[in-house]
Short mmCIF file of C-alpha atoms in Angstrom, two decimals:
data_model
loop_
_atom_site.label_atom_id
_atom_site.label_comp_id
_atom_site.label_asym_id
_atom_site.label_seq_id
_atom_site.Cartn_x
_atom_site.Cartn_y
_atom_site.Cartn_z
CA UNK A 1 233.35 -103.86 112.09
CA UNK A 2 233.44 -100.26 110.96
CA UNK A 3 231.83 -97.45 112.95
CA UNK A 4 229.25 -96.77 110.23
CA UNK A 5 228.21 -100.41 110.17
CA UNK A 6 227.85 -100.40 113.98
CA UNK A 7 225.62 -97.31 113.88
CA UNK A 8 223.49 -98.86 111.10
CA UNK A 9 223.01 -102.09 113.09
CA UNK A 10 222.05 -100.15 116.24
CA UNK A 11 219.48 -98.18 114.23
CA UNK A 12 217.98 -101.34 112.72
CA UNK A 13 217.75 -102.99 116.13
CA UNK A 14 216.00 -99.93 117.57
CA UNK A 15 213.47 -99.98 114.70
CA UNK A 16 212.74 -103.68 115.17
CA UNK A 17 212.22 -103.23 118.92
CA UNK A 18 209.83 -100.33 118.49
CA UNK A 19 208.60 -98.00 121.19
CA UNK A 20 205.76 -100.22 122.44
CA UNK A 21 205.78 -102.30 125.59
CA UNK A 22 206.33 -106.02 125.11
CA UNK A 23 205.19 -108.64 127.60
CA UNK A 24 205.77 -112.36 127.70
CA UNK A 25 203.00 -114.40 126.15
CA UNK A 26 199.99 -115.28 128.30
CA UNK A 27 199.30 -118.98 128.81
CA UNK A 28 196.84 -120.57 126.36
CA UNK A 29 193.26 -119.96 127.40
CA UNK A 30 194.21 -117.08 129.68
CA UNK A 31 192.94 -113.54 129.36
CA UNK A 32 196.39 -111.97 129.46
CA UNK A 33 195.32 -109.73 132.35
CA UNK A 34 197.31 -109.57 135.55
CA UNK A 35 195.17 -111.34 138.12
CA UNK A 36 195.68 -111.32 141.86
CA UNK A 37 193.09 -113.34 143.67
CA UNK A 38 192.44 -112.22 147.22
CA UNK A 39 191.74 -115.81 148.27
CA UNK A 40 195.18 -116.92 147.04
CA UNK A 41 196.97 -114.19 148.98
CA UNK A 42 194.87 -114.89 152.05
CA UNK A 43 195.53 -118.64 151.89
CA UNK A 44 199.31 -118.24 151.66
CA UNK A 45 199.29 -115.60 154.40
CA UNK A 46 197.21 -117.88 156.63
CA UNK A 47 199.60 -120.80 156.07
CA UNK A 48 202.56 -118.60 156.97
CA UNK A 49 200.76 -117.50 160.16
CA UNK A 50 199.87 -121.13 161.00
CA UNK A 51 203.46 -122.24 160.44
CA UNK A 52 204.67 -119.41 162.67
CA UNK A 53 202.30 -120.53 165.43
CA UNK A 54 203.18 -124.24 165.17
CA UNK A 55 206.92 -123.62 164.98
CA UNK A 56 206.83 -121.35 168.00
CA UNK A 57 205.28 -124.14 170.07
CA UNK A 58 207.02 -127.24 168.72
CA UNK A 59 210.68 -126.38 168.10
CA UNK A 60 211.64 -124.55 171.29
CA UNK A 61 214.39 -126.86 172.54
CA UNK A 62 215.87 -124.10 174.70
CA UNK A 63 212.68 -123.78 176.73
CA UNK A 64 211.41 -127.38 176.65
CA UNK A 65 211.23 -128.90 180.11
CA UNK A 66 212.07 -125.57 181.74
CA UNK A 67 212.91 -125.55 185.46
CA UNK A 68 211.98 -122.89 188.01
CA UNK A 69 214.80 -120.69 186.67
CA UNK A 70 213.51 -120.90 183.08
CA UNK A 71 216.34 -123.10 181.85
CA UNK A 72 215.19 -125.86 179.48
CA UNK A 73 216.17 -129.47 179.91
CA UNK A 74 218.72 -129.33 177.08
CA UNK A 75 220.45 -126.32 178.59
CA UNK A 76 220.29 -128.01 182.01
CA UNK A 77 222.05 -131.03 180.51
CA UNK A 78 224.66 -128.74 178.93
CA UNK A 79 225.30 -127.05 182.27
CA UNK A 80 225.59 -130.41 184.04
CA UNK A 81 228.08 -131.69 181.45
CA UNK A 82 230.10 -128.49 181.71
CA UNK A 83 230.17 -128.74 185.50
CA UNK A 84 231.85 -132.14 185.11
CA UNK A 85 234.33 -130.68 182.59
CA UNK A 86 232.89 -132.49 179.57
CA UNK A 87 233.54 -130.61 176.33
CA UNK A 88 230.19 -131.81 175.01
CA UNK A 89 228.47 -129.47 177.49
CA UNK A 90 229.77 -126.33 175.78
CA UNK A 91 229.06 -127.78 172.36
CA UNK A 92 225.51 -128.68 173.37
CA UNK A 93 225.02 -125.15 174.66
CA UNK A 94 226.33 -123.71 171.38
CA UNK A 95 224.04 -126.03 169.43
CA UNK A 96 220.98 -124.84 171.37
CA UNK A 97 221.97 -121.19 170.86
CA UNK A 98 222.45 -121.68 167.11
CA UNK A 99 219.22 -123.64 166.83
CA UNK A 100 217.33 -120.92 168.69
CA UNK A 101 218.82 -118.24 166.44
CA UNK A 102 217.82 -120.14 163.31
CA UNK A 103 214.29 -120.79 164.61
CA UNK A 104 213.89 -117.08 165.34
CA UNK A 105 214.96 -116.30 161.76
CA UNK A 106 212.37 -118.70 160.35
CA UNK A 107 209.69 -117.30 162.67
CA UNK A 108 210.53 -113.76 161.54
CA UNK A 109 210.34 -114.83 157.89
CA UNK A 110 206.92 -116.43 158.43
CA UNK A 111 205.65 -113.32 160.20
CA UNK A 112 207.02 -111.11 157.42
CA UNK A 113 205.34 -113.22 154.72
CA UNK A 114 202.04 -113.25 156.56
CA UNK A 115 202.09 -109.50 157.20
CA UNK A 116 203.23 -108.68 153.67
CA UNK A 117 200.48 -110.75 152.08
CA UNK A 118 197.86 -109.18 154.32
CA UNK A 119 199.14 -105.77 153.22
CA UNK A 120 199.26 -106.83 149.54
CA UNK A 121 195.73 -108.15 149.71
CA UNK A 122 194.42 -104.83 151.04
CA UNK A 123 196.53 -102.82 148.59
CA UNK A 124 195.36 -104.80 145.54
CA UNK A 125 191.74 -104.52 146.63
CA UNK A 126 192.18 -100.74 146.88
CA UNK A 127 194.00 -100.57 143.51
CA UNK A 128 191.32 -102.66 141.79
CA UNK A 129 188.59 -100.37 143.09
CA UNK A 130 190.48 -97.24 142.04
CA UNK A 131 191.30 -98.55 138.54
CA UNK A 132 187.74 -99.76 138.01
CA UNK A 133 186.45 -96.30 138.89
CA UNK A 134 188.94 -94.42 136.69
CA UNK A 135 189.34 -96.57 133.59
CA UNK A 136 186.17 -97.18 131.60
CA UNK A 137 185.10 -97.57 127.98
CA UNK A 138 182.74 -95.00 126.48
CA UNK A 139 179.77 -97.16 127.39
CA UNK A 140 180.92 -97.33 131.04
CA UNK A 141 182.16 -100.92 130.95
CA UNK A 142 185.56 -101.76 132.43
CA UNK A 143 188.66 -101.85 130.22
CA UNK A 144 190.82 -104.95 130.58
CA UNK A 145 194.42 -104.37 131.60
CA UNK A 146 195.77 -106.16 128.52
CA UNK A 147 193.82 -103.86 126.18
CA UNK A 148 195.47 -100.83 127.81
CA UNK A 149 198.70 -101.88 126.09
CA UNK A 150 197.09 -101.04 122.74
CA UNK A 151 197.08 -97.36 123.69
CA UNK A 152 200.87 -97.33 124.02
CA UNK A 153 201.69 -98.58 120.50
#
C-alpha cells in the first residue's frame, strides 16, 4: 500500500466516524437514558452487608469452640497433634490460617461493596438533583440525558 493511499483511507475513516459521540444501542422499549435506581443500589449494598454479617458469624473455624485462652477447637486439635509429633498438626494449623486469611478477604470485599454502593447511592442522588436544577428546556421541563447527545453532533 502506498503512502498516499494510506493517508486517503485514514481520511475516509475519520469522515465516516464523525465528531459526534456514539453509544451502543438501547434495548428495545427503553428510553436510552442512563438510569440508576436507588432501590437497586440499596438492595445490593444490603445483601453485601448481610453476607458480611453472616460470614463473620458462621465461618470462623479459628475461633469456634474457643477455650479460656481464645484458641478454637480446630487450633487446639492442631496443637495436640503437633505435641504428639504428627505432621497433620502443622498442616491443620496452616489450613486454619489460610482459611482465616481467605475469609478476611471475602469479608473485606463485602464491606467494600456495601460501602461503595452506599456512597454511589448518595452521589447519584446528589448528581440527579444538580442536573435536574441546571439542565432544563425553555419551558422549564427536564431534558432527558439521551437528548443531550443531539447537542454534540
